Amino acid sequence: MVDKIHGLTVEELERLDVGSLRAILHERTHHGIEVVIYRILKGKMEKPPNLGEEAKVLLRIWEKRELPMDTPDIEWVKKNIEMAEKLNAGETFDTGLELPKPFSESEMATVKKLLYGRRSIRQFRNEPVPDWMIEEILYAGLMSPQGCNVDSRRFIVLRDPEKWKLVQSDIPLDYGVMIIVCQDIRVYQALKFDKAAPQNIYFDAATAADHICLMAHALGLGACWLTHGELTQKRIRNYFKLPETF
């Protein structure tokens, strides 16, 4: 029987904002099942009682609130819960995961071309960037590593030159597209990570920005990673009416 998860009762979890609930579901699936299950299967640790119970409780809350059940992250949650249930029942199963394999010589040449060839570009041509490229770039940002798989990053895409003025920068932008990487601090607060690992919010944003720049380079686009201060944060929050937790 699960009374509380991260200090929150079932009733409190049922009222929690969706972003924080998703983060707790991800984290409990990751740490409560994914991290330990492979060590258990290899005989390196004993199986705890009711493996995956917290993730099951959270998924039931997610379903009760009629939130999407067929997204890739929820399918990942369900797969981990299924493995935990089989392990609890003493069944054997195949995780279905493959170990990394060395790239071929030609694949490695492409990887090196991307990693070693990328440069920070600060001048851009007056040519439109199609939506499909932006989608590829944003997906790369979403697929970047982050602590505990909390899914806290949010992206704002600015195409309007007037909106670029919201961002204080020493690099004047005449043409192009600006992508702002935001963090939803509520996610870290719900998990108590703002106290336990306050640096993660910056690391997680940085990995997203790096993946964004790499994908832009692979698509033949120039990109430059910029940081900003409190004035820019305030302008963006006010203009887009974002909560103070962004």
PDB file of N, CA and C in Angstrom, residues 121-129 173-177 220-223:
ATOM      1  N   ILE A 121      27.548  29.963 -35.373  1.00  0.00           N
ATOM      2  CA  ILE A 121      27.314  30.887 -36.486  1.00  0.00           C
ATOM      3  C   ILE A 121      26.520  32.079 -35.969  1.00  0.00           C
ATOM      4  N   ARG A 122      26.965  33.288 -36.338  1.00  0.00           N
ATOM      5  CA  ARG A 122      26.321  34.493 -35.809  1.00  0.00           C
ATOM      6  C   ARG A 122      25.755  35.407 -36.888  1.00  0.00           C
ATOM      7  N   GLN A 123      25.952  35.053 -38.141  1.00  0.00           N
ATOM      8  CA  GLN A 123      25.377  35.821 -39.240  1.00  0.00           C
ATOM      9  C   GLN A 123      24.567  34.854 -40.112  1.00  0.00           C
ATOM     10  N   PHE A 124      23.360  35.265 -40.524  1.00  0.00           N
ATOM     11  CA  PHE A 124      22.456  34.353 -41.203  1.00  0.00           C
ATOM     12  C   PHE A 124      21.902  34.969 -42.486  1.00  0.00           C
ATOM     13  N   ARG A 125      21.586  34.103 -43.437  1.00  0.00           N
ATOM     14  CA  ARG A 125      20.997  34.539 -44.694  1.00  0.00           C
ATOM     15  C   ARG A 125      19.503  34.763 -44.532  1.00  0.00           C
ATOM     16  N   ASN A 126      18.947  35.593 -45.384  1.00  0.00           N
ATOM     17  CA  ASN A 126      17.513  35.863 -45.366  1.00  0.00           C
ATOM     18  C   ASN A 126      16.768  34.780 -46.148  1.00  0.00           C
ATOM     19  N   GLU A 127      16.743  33.578 -45.571  1.00  0.00           N
ATOM     20  CA  GLU A 127      16.046  32.453 -46.182  1.00  0.00           C
ATOM     21  C   GLU A 127      15.146  31.804 -45.134  1.00  0.00           C
ATOM     22  N   PRO A 128      13.928  31.434 -45.503  1.00  0.00           N
ATOM     23  CA  PRO A 128      13.013  30.840 -44.512  1.00  0.00           C
ATOM     24  C   PRO A 128      13.475  29.450 -44.074  1.00  0.00           C
ATOM     25  N   VAL A 129      13.246  29.154 -42.809  1.00  0.00           N
ATOM     26  CA  VAL A 129      13.510  27.817 -42.275  1.00  0.00           C
ATOM     27  C   VAL A 129      12.178  27.077 -42.221  1.00  0.00           C
ATOM     28  N   LEU A 173      20.479  39.974 -34.354  1.00  0.00           N
ATOM     29  CA  LEU A 173      19.906  38.972 -35.243  1.00  0.00           C
ATOM     30  C   LEU A 173      19.100  39.681 -36.329  1.00  0.00           C
ATOM     31  N   ASP A 174      19.543  39.533 -37.588  1.00  0.00           N
ATOM     32  CA  ASP A 174      18.840  40.152 -38.705  1.00  0.00           C
ATOM     33  C   ASP A 174      17.846  39.196 -39.340  1.00  0.00           C
ATOM     34  N   TYR A 175      18.229  37.915 -39.419  1.00  0.00           N
ATOM     35  CA  TYR A 175      17.375  36.901 -40.029  1.00  0.00           C
ATOM     36  C   TYR A 175      17.477  35.613 -39.199  1.00  0.00           C
ATOM     37  N   GLY A 176      16.522  34.723 -39.416  1.00  0.00           N
ATOM     38  CA  GLY A 176      16.610  33.415 -38.786  1.00  0.00           C
ATOM     39  C   GLY A 176      15.417  33.084 -37.915  1.00  0.00           C
ATOM     40  N   VAL A 177      15.635  32.165 -37.006  1.00  0.00           N
ATOM     41  CA  VAL A 177      14.622  31.701 -36.058  1.00  0.00           C
ATOM     42  C   VAL A 177      15.290  31.614 -34.693  1.00  0.00           C
ATOM     43  N   GLY A 220      22.139  21.486 -42.121  1.00  0.00           N
ATOM     44  CA  GLY A 220      22.732  22.513 -42.966  1.00  0.00           C
ATOM     45  C   GLY A 220      22.418  23.924 -42.520  1.00  0.00           C
ATOM     46  N   LEU A 221      22.041  24.072 -41.252  1.00  0.00           N
ATOM     47  CA  LEU A 221      21.715  25.391 -40.713  1.00  0.00           C
ATOM     48  C   LEU A 221      22.799  25.836 -39.741  1.00  0.00           C
ATOM     49  N   GLY A 222      23.044  27.121 -39.696  1.00  0.00           N
ATOM     50  CA  GLY A 222      23.943  27.664 -38.703  1.00  0.00           C
ATOM     51  C   GLY A 222      23.189  27.914 -37.413  1.00  0.00           C
ATOM     52  N   ALA A 223      23.874  27.822 -36.293  1.00  0.00           N
ATOM     53  CA  ALA A 223      23.224  28.055 -34.999  1.00  0.00           C
ATOM     54  C   ALA A 223      24.251  28.568 -33.998  1.00  0.00           C
TER      55      ALA A 223
END
